[in-house]
Short mmCIF file of C-alpha atoms in Angstrom, two decimals:
data_model
loop_
_atom_site.label_atom_id
_atom_site.label_comp_id
_atom_site.label_asym_id
_atom_site.label_seq_id
_atom_site.Cartn_x
_atom_site.Cartn_y
_atom_site.Cartn_z
CA MET R 1 -0.17 -0.05 -0.06
CA PRO R 2 2.44 2.46 0.58
CA ASP R 3 4.54 2.00 -2.91
CA GLU R 4 1.46 2.55 -4.52
CA GLU R 5 0.17 5.68 -2.58
CA VAL R 6 3.64 6.60 -3.65
CA GLU R 7 3.55 6.18 -7.02
CA GLN R 8 0.12 7.62 -7.34
CA ARG R 9 1.55 10.08 -6.05
CA GLU R 10 4.59 10.28 -8.38
CA GLU R 11 1.49 10.75 -10.86
CA ILE R 12 0.09 13.84 -9.84
CA GLU R 13 3.46 16.03 -9.47
CA PRO R 14 4.95 18.20 -11.68
CA THR R 15 6.93 16.55 -13.80
CA GLU R 16 10.87 18.60 -13.33
CA PRO R 17 12.40 19.74 -16.56
CA ASP R 18 15.11 18.00 -17.06
CA PRO R 19 18.49 19.09 -17.77
CA SER R 20 19.67 17.83 -20.80
CA ASP R 21 16.53 18.36 -22.60
CA GLY R 22 16.76 21.10 -25.03
CA ASP R 23 12.82 22.31 -24.07
CA ALA R 24 12.82 23.50 -20.61
CA THR R 25 9.13 23.93 -21.02
CA PRO R 26 7.53 22.83 -17.12
CA ARG R 27 5.31 19.61 -18.24
CA ARG R 28 1.93 18.58 -15.99
CA GLY R 29 0.22 15.01 -16.08
CA VAL R 30 -3.26 14.73 -16.99
CA PHE R 31 -4.60 13.86 -14.07
CA SER R 32 -2.94 17.27 -12.46
CA ARG R 33 -4.64 18.38 -9.41
CA ARG R 34 -5.53 21.87 -11.10
CA ASN R 35 -7.33 19.86 -13.77
CA ILE R 36 -9.29 18.05 -11.15
CA PHE R 37 -10.44 20.41 -9.45
CA VAL R 38 -11.24 22.50 -13.05
CA ALA R 39 -13.43 18.86 -14.40
CA LEU R 40 -15.68 19.56 -10.92
CA ALA R 41 -16.57 23.32 -11.00
CA ALA R 42 -17.29 21.77 -14.60
CA LEU R 43 -19.29 19.36 -13.19
CA GLY R 44 -21.21 21.80 -10.58
CA LEU R 45 -21.30 24.67 -13.29
CA GLY R 46 -23.41 21.72 -15.61
CA VAL R 47 -25.75 20.48 -12.22
CA VAL R 48 -26.36 23.62 -11.23
CA LEU R 49 -27.50 24.68 -15.34
CA LEU R 50 -29.27 21.45 -16.17
CA ALA R 51 -31.22 22.80 -12.27
CA VAL R 52 -32.11 25.74 -14.00
CA ILE R 53 -33.01 24.13 -17.53
CA ALA R 54 -35.83 21.78 -15.71
CA PHE R 55 -36.83 24.45 -13.82
CA PHE R 56 -37.71 27.37 -16.24
CA LEU R 57 -38.64 23.90 -18.41
CA TYR R 58 -41.02 22.78 -16.00
CA ARG R 59 -42.51 27.01 -15.88
CA ALA R 60 -42.70 26.61 -19.29
CA GLY R 61 -44.54 23.67 -19.30
CA VAL R 62 -42.67 21.56 -21.40
CA ALA R 63 -42.95 19.43 -18.88
CA ASP R 64 -46.41 18.99 -18.47
CA THR R 65 -46.24 18.75 -22.35
CA TYR R 66 -44.41 16.02 -22.73
CA ILE R 67 -46.19 13.54 -19.73
CA LYS R 68 -49.41 14.30 -21.25
CA ALA R 69 -48.69 14.18 -24.87
CA GLN R 70 -47.17 10.38 -23.72
CA PHE R 71 -50.43 9.80 -21.41
CA LYS R 72 -52.48 10.44 -24.63
CA ALA R 73 -50.82 8.22 -26.84
CA LYS R 74 -51.01 5.23 -23.80
CA MET R 75 -54.96 6.21 -23.95
CA ALA R 76 -55.18 6.00 -27.76
CA ASP R 77 -53.02 2.68 -27.74
CA ILE R 78 -55.73 1.64 -25.28
CA GLY R 79 -58.58 2.63 -27.52
CA ILE R 80 -59.16 6.09 -25.31
CA ASP R 81 -59.66 9.74 -26.32
CA PHE R 82 -58.25 11.58 -23.48
CA ASP R 83 -58.87 15.60 -23.02
CA ALA R 84 -58.22 17.86 -19.91
CA ASP R 85 -58.95 21.48 -19.28
CA VAL R 86 -55.96 20.96 -16.54
CA PHE R 87 -53.44 18.56 -16.66
CA ARG R 88 -50.82 19.40 -14.61
CA VAL R 89 -47.64 18.01 -13.24
CA THR R 90 -45.05 18.99 -10.07
CA LEU R 91 -41.76 17.72 -8.59
CA ALA R 92 -41.89 18.17 -5.36
CA PRO R 93 -43.44 16.11 -4.79
CA LEU R 94 -43.58 14.36 -8.00
CA THR R 95 -47.88 14.45 -8.96
CA LEU R 96 -49.83 14.25 -11.58
CA GLU R 97 -52.71 16.92 -11.46
CA LEU R 98 -55.93 16.39 -13.38
CA ARG R 99 -59.47 18.82 -13.70
CA ASN R 100 -62.22 18.29 -15.86
CA ALA R 101 -60.57 14.71 -17.44
CA THR R 102 -62.72 12.72 -20.41
CA PHE R 103 -62.30 9.25 -21.48
CA ASN R 104 -64.06 8.13 -24.27
CA ASN R 105 -64.03 5.54 -26.83
CA ARG R 106 -61.81 6.26 -29.41
CA THR R 107 -63.35 4.20 -31.59
CA THR R 108 -67.76 4.79 -30.48
CA GLY R 109 -67.10 7.57 -29.04
CA GLU R 110 -69.12 6.56 -25.83
CA LYS R 111 -67.93 7.81 -22.56
CA LEU R 112 -65.96 5.83 -20.32
CA PHE R 113 -65.19 8.41 -17.29
CA PHE R 114 -65.45 11.56 -16.21
CA ILE R 115 -62.95 12.93 -13.96
CA ARG R 116 -63.67 16.57 -12.13
CA GLU R 117 -60.80 16.17 -10.06
CA ALA R 118 -57.38 13.50 -9.56
CA HIS R 119 -54.44 13.35 -7.71
CA LEU R 120 -52.35 11.31 -9.23
CA GLY R 121 -48.64 10.71 -6.77
CA LEU R 122 -45.64 9.34 -9.59
CA THR R 123 -42.23 7.39 -8.96
CA VAL R 124 -40.08 7.19 -11.96
CA ASP R 125 -37.75 4.02 -11.92
CA ASP R 126 -34.44 4.57 -12.67
CA LEU R 127 -34.45 8.24 -13.41
CA TYR R 128 -30.44 8.40 -14.20
CA ALA R 129 -30.22 5.39 -16.16
CA TRP R 130 -29.53 5.81 -20.03
CA GLN R 131 -32.79 4.29 -22.10
CA LEU R 132 -34.70 5.05 -24.41
CA SER R 133 -38.12 4.05 -22.62
CA ARG R 134 -39.12 5.17 -19.13
CA ASP R 135 -41.55 3.52 -16.34
CA ILE R 136 -43.75 5.71 -14.29
CA SER R 137 -45.48 3.92 -11.76
CA ILE R 138 -48.34 5.37 -9.92
CA ASN R 139 -48.32 4.61 -7.10
CA THR R 140 -51.14 7.04 -5.57
CA THR R 141 -54.48 7.75 -6.71
CA ASP R 142 -56.46 10.22 -5.20
CA ILE R 143 -60.26 11.58 -7.12
CA SER R 144 -63.40 13.35 -6.27
CA GLY R 145 -66.19 13.60 -8.45
CA ALA R 146 -65.92 10.77 -10.99
CA GLU R 147 -68.48 9.72 -13.52
CA ILE R 148 -68.65 6.37 -15.11
CA TRP R 149 -70.64 4.82 -17.52
CA VAL R 150 -71.18 0.85 -17.94
CA LYS R 151 -73.84 0.44 -20.45
CA PHE R 152 -74.51 -2.46 -22.53
CA ASP R 153 -76.98 -2.50 -26.00
CA GLU R 154 -79.36 -5.48 -27.39
CA GLN R 155 -76.73 -7.04 -28.97
CA GLY R 156 -74.61 -7.47 -25.27
CA ARG R 157 -71.27 -5.27 -26.33
CA SER R 158 -70.39 -3.21 -23.48
CA ASN R 159 -69.72 0.38 -24.32
CA PHE R 160 -65.73 -0.75 -23.12
CA SER R 161 -65.55 -3.23 -26.27
CA GLY R 162 -62.86 -2.32 -28.38
CA LEU R 163 -60.18 -1.56 -26.09
CA LYS R 164 -56.88 -2.94 -25.53
CA LEU R 165 -54.49 -3.49 -23.01
CA VAL R 166 -51.08 -2.58 -24.94
CA GLU R 167 -47.42 -4.07 -23.86
CA GLU R 168 -45.06 -0.96 -23.21
CA LYS R 169 -42.86 0.41 -25.80
CA PRO R 170 -39.17 1.48 -26.17
CA GLY R 171 -38.45 4.75 -26.24
CA ARG R 172 -42.00 5.89 -24.66
CA VAL R 173 -43.07 6.71 -21.36
CA ASN R 174 -45.08 3.21 -20.26
CA PHE R 175 -47.51 4.26 -17.05
CA ARG R 176 -47.74 0.90 -14.41
CA TYR R 177 -50.10 1.23 -12.41
CA GLU R 178 -48.92 -0.98 -9.51
CA SER R 179 -48.76 -1.32 -5.36
CA VAL R 180 -51.66 1.14 -5.98
CA VAL R 181 -52.96 3.13 -3.23
CA PHE R 182 -56.49 4.53 -4.34
CA SER R 183 -59.25 6.67 -3.21
CA LEU R 184 -62.49 8.23 -5.03
CA ARG R 185 -64.91 10.29 -3.70
CA ASP R 186 -68.56 12.01 -4.56
CA SER R 187 -68.91 9.68 -7.46
CA VAL R 188 -71.64 8.33 -9.23
CA VAL R 189 -71.44 5.34 -11.58
CA HIS R 190 -74.19 4.67 -14.64
CA PHE R 191 -75.49 1.24 -15.46
CA GLY R 192 -77.49 0.21 -18.50
CA ASP R 193 -78.15 -3.03 -20.01
CA VAL R 194 -81.02 -2.67 -22.71
CA SER R 195 -81.75 -6.58 -23.31
CA ARG R 196 -81.69 -7.40 -19.58
CA LYS R 197 -84.29 -4.02 -19.07
CA ILE R 198 -82.00 -3.33 -16.38
CA ALA R 199 -80.71 0.32 -15.41
CA ALA R 200 -79.27 1.88 -12.11
CA ASP R 201 -77.27 4.63 -10.78
CA ALA R 202 -75.27 3.96 -7.29
CA ASN R 203 -74.85 8.01 -5.79
CA ASN R 204 -72.57 8.87 -4.08
CA VAL R 205 -70.20 6.22 -4.89
CA ILE R 206 -67.12 6.02 -1.68
CA PHE R 207 -64.31 3.07 -2.77
CA LEU R 208 -60.70 3.37 -0.84
CA LEU R 209 -58.50 0.69 -1.29
CA GLU R 210 -54.87 0.24 -0.33
CA PRO R 211 -52.86 -2.89 0.34
CA GLU R 212 -52.32 -5.01 3.18
CA ASN R 213 -48.90 -5.14 3.32
CA MET R 214 -46.77 -2.82 1.38
CA SER R 215 -43.34 -5.10 2.11
CA VAL R 216 -44.85 -7.35 0.11
CA PRO R 217 -43.57 -7.94 -3.95
CA ASP R 218 -46.37 -6.52 -5.72
CA GLU R 219 -48.21 -9.41 -7.76
CA GLN R 220 -48.68 -11.20 -4.09
CA LYS R 221 -50.73 -8.14 -2.83
CA ARG R 222 -53.05 -8.17 -1.76
CA TYR R 223 -55.84 -4.67 -1.12
CA LYS R 224 -58.05 -3.85 1.77
CA PHE R 225 -61.15 -2.16 0.12
CA ASP R 226 -63.63 -0.16 1.57
CA LEU R 227 -67.03 0.33 -1.14
CA THR R 228 -70.15 2.81 0.31
CA SER R 229 -73.19 3.56 -2.00
CA THR R 230 -75.65 6.03 -0.70
CA ARG R 231 -79.37 7.16 -1.94
CA SER R 232 -79.05 4.69 -5.26
CA ARG R 233 -81.29 3.30 -7.30
CA PHE R 234 -82.35 0.45 -9.66
CA VAL R 235 -84.98 0.00 -12.17
CA TYR R 236 -86.19 -2.94 -14.53
CA ASP R 237 -88.76 -2.79 -16.83
CA ASP R 238 -89.48 0.78 -15.85
CA ARG R 239 -90.44 -0.40 -12.34
CA ALA R 240 -88.08 2.11 -9.97
CA VAL R 241 -86.15 0.51 -6.10
CA ASP R 242 -84.87 3.61 -4.53
CA PRO R 243 -83.04 4.69 -2.16
CA ILE R 244 -80.66 2.24 -1.92
CA ASP R 245 -77.88 2.06 0.30
CA LEU R 246 -74.34 -0.28 0.02
CA ARG R 247 -71.26 -0.94 2.40
CA ALA R 248 -69.11 -3.94 0.96
CA THR R 249 -65.97 -4.79 2.59
CA GLY R 250 -63.09 -7.47 2.42
CA ILE R 251 -59.98 -7.85 0.80
CA ALA R 252 -59.54 -8.59 -3.04
CA ASP R 253 -56.24 -10.13 -4.83
CA ARG R 254 -56.19 -11.26 -8.23
CA THR R 255 -57.69 -13.86 -7.56
CA GLY R 256 -60.58 -13.44 -5.72
CA ALA R 257 -62.03 -10.65 -2.83
CA ASP R 258 -62.57 -12.40 0.54
CA ILE R 259 -65.40 -10.03 1.92
CA THR R 260 -65.83 -9.62 5.65
CA GLU R 261 -69.35 -7.58 4.81
CA LEU R 262 -71.87 -6.60 2.04
CA ARG R 263 -74.64 -4.95 3.55
CA LEU R 264 -77.86 -4.08 0.91
CA THR R 265 -80.80 -1.76 2.11
CA THR R 266 -83.59 -0.79 0.06
CA PRO R 267 -87.19 -0.45 0.57
CA ILE R 268 -87.74 -3.93 -0.71
CA GLY R 269 -85.70 -5.76 2.61
CA THR R 270 -81.98 -5.77 3.63
CA THR R 271 -79.89 -8.45 2.63
CA SER R 272 -76.31 -9.19 4.57
CA LEU R 273 -73.76 -11.73 3.03
CA SER R 274 -70.23 -12.69 3.94
CA GLY R 275 -67.54 -15.19 2.16
CA ARG R 276 -65.67 -15.62 -0.99
CA ILE R 277 -65.66 -14.59 -4.63
CA SER R 278 -62.73 -16.17 -6.98
CA ASP R 279 -62.00 -16.68 -10.64
CA TRP R 280 -62.81 -13.07 -11.47
CA ALA R 281 -62.41 -14.01 -15.25
CA ASN R 282 -65.13 -16.99 -14.63
CA PRO R 283 -66.46 -15.65 -11.19
CA THR R 284 -67.39 -18.47 -8.33
CA TYR R 285 -68.89 -17.25 -5.01
CA ASP R 286 -69.84 -19.17 -1.71
CA LEU R 287 -71.11 -17.25 0.55
CA ASN R 288 -73.10 -16.60 3.64
CA ILE R 289 -76.52 -14.81 3.83
CA GLU R 290 -79.05 -13.21 5.65
CA SER R 291 -82.52 -11.76 3.88
CA THR R 292 -85.74 -9.95 5.06
CA ILE R 293 -87.73 -9.48 2.12
CA ASP R 294 -91.03 -8.08 1.62
CA LEU R 295 -92.15 -9.82 -0.88
CA THR R 296 -95.31 -7.63 -1.02
CA GLN R 297 -93.09 -5.12 -2.44
CA ALA R 298 -90.60 -7.37 -4.75
CA SER R 299 -93.34 -8.58 -7.17
CA SER R 300 -94.82 -5.48 -7.71
CA ILE R 301 -91.68 -5.05 -8.99
CA PHE R 302 -90.08 -7.57 -11.49
CA PRO R 303 -92.23 -9.54 -12.81
CA LEU R 304 -92.33 -13.16 -11.11
CA GLY R 305 -95.61 -14.34 -12.47
CA THR R 306 -97.65 -13.67 -9.15
CA THR R 307 -98.33 -11.17 -6.99
CA ILE R 308 -97.08 -11.94 -3.58
CA THR R 309 -97.53 -10.06 -0.43
CA GLY R 310 -96.08 -11.01 2.86
CA ILE R 311 -91.86 -10.79 4.10
CA GLY R 312 -89.49 -13.98 4.25
CA ASN R 313 -86.79 -14.51 5.80
CA PHE R 314 -83.74 -16.46 4.47
CA LYS R 315 -80.17 -18.04 6.11
CA GLY R 316 -78.45 -19.87 4.48
CA LYS R 317 -75.64 -20.32 1.74
CA VAL R 318 -75.72 -19.35 -1.34
CA SER R 319 -72.57 -21.22 -4.56
CA GLY R 320 -72.37 -20.93 -7.90
CA SER R 321 -70.65 -20.05 -10.56
CA GLY R 322 -72.82 -17.57 -13.54
CA GLU R 323 -76.11 -18.32 -14.05
CA ASN R 324 -76.06 -21.80 -11.84
CA TYR R 325 -76.67 -21.33 -8.65
CA LYS R 326 -76.71 -23.26 -5.34
CA ILE R 327 -78.70 -22.48 -2.30
CA ASP R 328 -79.06 -24.31 1.47
CA GLY R 329 -80.72 -22.96 3.79
CA SER R 330 -84.05 -21.95 5.21
CA VAL R 331 -86.72 -19.72 4.64
CA ASP R 332 -89.68 -18.63 7.30
CA SER R 333 -92.40 -16.64 7.54
CA GLN R 334 -95.68 -15.82 9.52
CA SER R 335 -97.24 -15.54 6.40
CA LEU R 336 -97.48 -15.47 2.69
CA THR R 337 -100.36 -14.92 0.50
CA ALA R 338 -99.65 -15.61 -3.80
CA GLU R 339 -102.41 -16.00 -6.53
CA GLY R 340 -105.17 -17.58 -3.93
CA VAL R 341 -102.46 -19.59 -2.31
CA TYR R 342 -101.64 -18.38 1.40
CA LEU R 343 -99.31 -19.95 3.86
CA LYS R 344 -98.90 -19.06 7.61
CA GLY R 345 -96.29 -19.79 10.27
CA VAL R 346 -94.23 -21.48 7.25
CA ASN R 347 -90.82 -23.00 7.62
CA VAL R 348 -89.36 -24.43 4.34
CA THR R 349 -85.71 -26.16 4.94
CA ALA R 350 -84.24 -26.86 1.84
CA THR R 351 -81.29 -27.41 -1.17
CA VAL R 352 -82.19 -25.73 -4.33
CA GLU R 353 -79.96 -25.55 -7.42
CA GLY R 354 -80.77 -23.99 -10.25
CA THR R 355 -80.09 -22.08 -13.75
CA ASN R 356 -82.14 -18.63 -14.17
CA SER R 357 -85.25 -19.32 -13.52
CA ASN R 358 -85.03 -23.56 -13.74
CA TYR R 359 -84.55 -24.87 -10.39
CA THR R 360 -84.52 -27.99 -8.44
CA ALA R 361 -85.24 -28.20 -4.29
CA ASN R 362 -85.11 -31.18 -2.04
CA GLY R 363 -86.28 -30.02 1.71
CA ASN R 364 -88.90 -30.17 3.79
CA ALA R 365 -91.76 -28.04 4.46
CA VAL R 366 -94.27 -27.59 7.30
CA ALA R 367 -97.31 -24.36 7.62
CA GLU R 368 -100.27 -23.98 10.62
CA LEU R 369 -102.42 -23.26 7.45
CA LEU R 370 -101.97 -23.77 3.58
CA THR R 371 -105.19 -21.90 1.86
CA PHE R 372 -106.09 -22.75 -2.04
CA GLU R 373 -109.27 -20.88 -3.15
CA ASP R 374 -111.40 -22.36 -1.25
CA PHE R 375 -109.07 -25.46 -0.34
CA ARG R 376 -107.37 -25.75 3.46
CA ILE R 377 -104.84 -27.85 4.34
CA GLU R 378 -104.31 -27.10 8.00
CA PHE R 379 -100.88 -28.06 9.47
CA PRO R 380 -99.67 -29.59 7.02
CA LYS R 381 -95.79 -30.97 6.28
CA LEU R 382 -94.40 -31.85 2.67
CA ALA R 383 -91.07 -33.43 2.16
CA GLY R 384 -90.09 -34.00 -1.29
CA ASN R 385 -88.47 -32.99 -4.78
CA VAL R 386 -89.51 -30.18 -6.88
CA ARG R 387 -88.69 -28.74 -9.77
CA GLY R 388 -89.86 -26.12 -11.36
CA THR R 389 -89.87 -22.74 -13.49
CA GLY R 390 -91.18 -19.23 -12.33
CA THR R 391 -94.67 -20.15 -10.70
CA ASP R 392 -95.16 -23.26 -12.97
CA PHE R 393 -93.75 -26.29 -10.24
CA ARG R 394 -94.11 -30.42 -10.07
CA TRP R 395 -93.60 -31.90 -6.55
CA VAL R 396 -92.87 -35.22 -5.26
CA GLY R 397 -92.84 -35.97 -1.88
CA GLU R 398 -94.85 -37.39 1.03
CA LEU R 399 -97.43 -35.19 2.59
CA GLN R 400 -98.81 -35.39 6.10
CA ALA R 401 -101.67 -32.85 7.18
CA VAL R 402 -103.97 -33.14 10.62
CA ALA R 403 -107.42 -32.01 8.01
CA ALA R 404 -107.60 -31.08 4.72
CA LYS R 405 -111.31 -29.59 3.44
CA THR R 406 -113.24 -27.56 1.22
CA ASP R 407 -116.64 -26.40 0.84
CA ALA R 408 -117.83 -29.45 0.12
CA MET R 409 -114.86 -31.77 1.43
CA THR R 410 -113.33 -32.88 4.84
CA ILE R 411 -110.48 -34.88 5.06
CA GLY R 412 -108.85 -35.25 8.61
CA GLY R 413 -105.72 -37.23 8.95
CA LEU R 414 -104.29 -37.44 6.12
CA PHE R 415 -101.38 -38.75 4.78
CA LEU R 416 -100.17 -39.31 0.77
CA SER R 417 -96.85 -41.35 0.16
CA ASP R 418 -95.14 -41.20 -3.70
CA ALA R 419 -97.39 -38.42 -4.36
CA VAL R 420 -97.01 -35.98 -7.13
CA ALA R 421 -99.08 -32.45 -7.45
CA GLU R 422 -98.58 -29.55 -10.61
CA TYR R 423 -99.76 -26.60 -10.67
CA LYS R 424 -99.55 -24.59 -13.91
CA ASP R 425 -101.34 -23.16 -16.21
CA ARG R 426 -103.45 -21.73 -12.99
CA GLU R 427 -104.60 -25.61 -12.01
CA LEU R 428 -103.88 -27.77 -9.10
CA THR R 429 -103.90 -31.60 -9.94
CA ALA R 430 -102.61 -34.73 -7.48
CA SER R 431 -101.95 -38.17 -7.25
CA ALA R 432 -100.54 -40.50 -4.88
CA ALA R 433 -99.74 -44.31 -4.77
CA THR R 434 -101.19 -44.44 -1.97
CA GLY R 435 -103.68 -41.97 0.01
CA ARG R 436 -104.95 -42.37 3.66
CA ALA R 437 -107.15 -41.02 5.88
CA GLN R 438 -108.57 -41.24 9.92
CA LYS R 439 -112.42 -39.93 8.29
CA PHE R 440 -113.68 -38.75 4.69
CA SER R 441 -116.51 -36.11 4.77
CA ILE R 442 -118.24 -36.00 1.26
CA ALA R 443 -121.54 -33.52 0.85
CA ASP R 444 -123.29 -35.90 4.19
CA ASN R 445 -121.19 -39.69 3.69
CA GLU R 446 -118.55 -39.26 5.45
CA PHE R 447 -115.97 -42.75 5.31
CA ALA R 448 -113.71 -44.12 8.72
CA ALA R 449 -109.93 -45.46 7.74
CA LEU R 450 -110.14 -44.54 4.12
CA THR R 451 -107.56 -45.79 2.13
CA ALA R 452 -106.70 -45.11 -1.63
CA ARG R 453 -104.34 -46.71 -4.11
CA ASN R 454 -103.49 -44.88 -7.30
CA LEU R 455 -105.72 -42.15 -5.75
CA ARG R 456 -106.05 -38.78 -8.24
CA PHE R 457 -106.55 -35.06 -7.46
CA SER R 458 -107.99 -31.84 -9.39
CA MET R 459 -109.90 -29.09 -8.96
CA PRO R 460 -110.42 -27.73 -13.18
CA ASN R 461 -112.61 -24.48 -12.40
CA GLY R 462 -113.35 -24.37 -8.99
CA SER R 463 -114.61 -27.92 -9.62
CA VAL R 464 -113.25 -31.37 -7.12
CA ASN R 465 -112.69 -34.80 -8.88
CA LEU R 466 -110.93 -37.68 -6.53
CA ASP R 467 -110.13 -40.50 -8.28
CA ALA R 468 -108.74 -43.71 -7.35
CA ASP R 469 -108.15 -47.67 -8.99
CA SER R 470 -109.36 -49.64 -5.65
CA ALA R 471 -110.82 -48.00 -1.99
CA SER R 472 -111.50 -49.69 1.53
CA ALA R 473 -113.09 -47.90 4.43
CA ALA R 474 -113.65 -48.88 7.49
CA SER R 475 -117.58 -47.70 7.46
CA MET R 476 -119.58 -45.20 5.95
CA ALA R 477 -122.80 -43.23 6.64
CA ASN R 478 -124.83 -40.72 7.01
CA GLU R 479 -128.80 -40.24 8.24
CA ASN R 480 -130.76 -42.51 7.20
CA PHE R 481 -127.46 -46.20 6.87
CA LYS R 482 -124.46 -46.79 7.88
CA LEU R 483 -122.08 -49.36 6.37
CA ASN R 484 -119.44 -51.16 7.37
CA GLU R 485 -115.56 -52.60 5.80
CA LEU R 486 -116.18 -51.49 2.62
CA ARG R 487 -114.29 -52.23 0.11
CA GLY R 488 -114.72 -50.30 -4.59
CA ARG R 489 -112.79 -50.23 -7.88
CA ASN R 490 -112.73 -47.77 -9.57
CA VAL R 491 -113.97 -44.76 -7.31
CA ARG R 492 -114.56 -41.75 -9.17
CA ILE R 493 -116.19 -38.69 -6.86
CA ARG R 494 -117.34 -35.59 -8.62
CA ASN R 495 -118.41 -32.28 -6.95
CA VAL R 496 -119.77 -29.97 -9.33
CA ASP R 497 -121.70 -26.67 -8.27
CA LYS R 498 -122.16 -27.89 -4.44
CA ARG R 499 -123.69 -31.02 -6.59
CA THR R 500 -121.88 -34.28 -5.57
#
């Protein structure tokens, strides 16, 4: 080390003239102390000059113009026309400010976004690297007064159709939207689907998003979200529901979202759910739901095919993907009325699977009372399978009831096995492999301990038809006579206009 220091010192010290040399002019080394000072002074002057130039370029709006041009070029590549009344860049900290910015579909001219005011916190990656392209990371976004339009036409085309993600290009500023801290306030989302006759306006929208842990790599980050919307409006086929309030909290990542709570409050009812949504490309959901619905309000707004009155409560799990769903849970209501059918104190425990309005249900139903026009069943208990579309259905299972009555007929202690009931085009038909009743009365005739095989029942136009391949009874009695141990085949009972 000492030898190296001597050598270095010898290199930079002035060279003494050689007396034998004819040229007596003293010469210095390239890295003389004077030259080093001159170089440092030039470098310092250059930095100051660059700072002054950058300051005046910034003051003159050259930086704004350059970044705005790059930003517009990026939007154009995606397929968006962008313009703004104010596009301003500040240096300390590096921030992009937008005011009255519009984003439209470049091909169709459809509105996509409007932003009244936005502040984007930026970081320039590899600021001092010598490269043609430059990456700018958008780290924070604060937006106030945004409007967002999401629309679908009769063919299902969206106003976002034609937009595309673009690859990073050399020689251009590339904006990277990662590790984002995002806030959206005082905003509105407009939704419309012409083919499904749906329209909605989410008002007073507040959406907050930030990483749960900033220290993990971007591809592993999970984001906490908090969404609120109040006094919103939903319209189906010109029938409106408003006001609607929504609150959702949870954690989302690239694979899906864990919903801590989603609470929806409407004039129709209140729904709270929590659970998991997976696969954003083909959403699959597994949710716990508690809901109270005013069916009177719901049936007046949505075309259920029938008018329903009453309050329904549901608690259970809902899972599915796309238009396919599965429901496991229980429904109870103090009273329900639908097109002449009245249920009191009903409780249903079932599993329902379906696609859109087509469904299959397996479960048990218990009620204090069921009435249908002049047909009355007291304390019915049903177990079996139901398949249906809308209000039409077919039920297969077992039925027990304390009593069943019409104006012309009374059944006590009813039990039906391998029973089938079908409701279609407002007509009810039923059959059972075996039917038993402790008491069966029709007109003035009363049967005791009645058993019937291949029983068929219908109520066309308010009349009553009852058929059985075979029947037996312990007795049959009226005011005039009594018969014991009856047997019969091809039994038919008709009641039309109170005549049996």
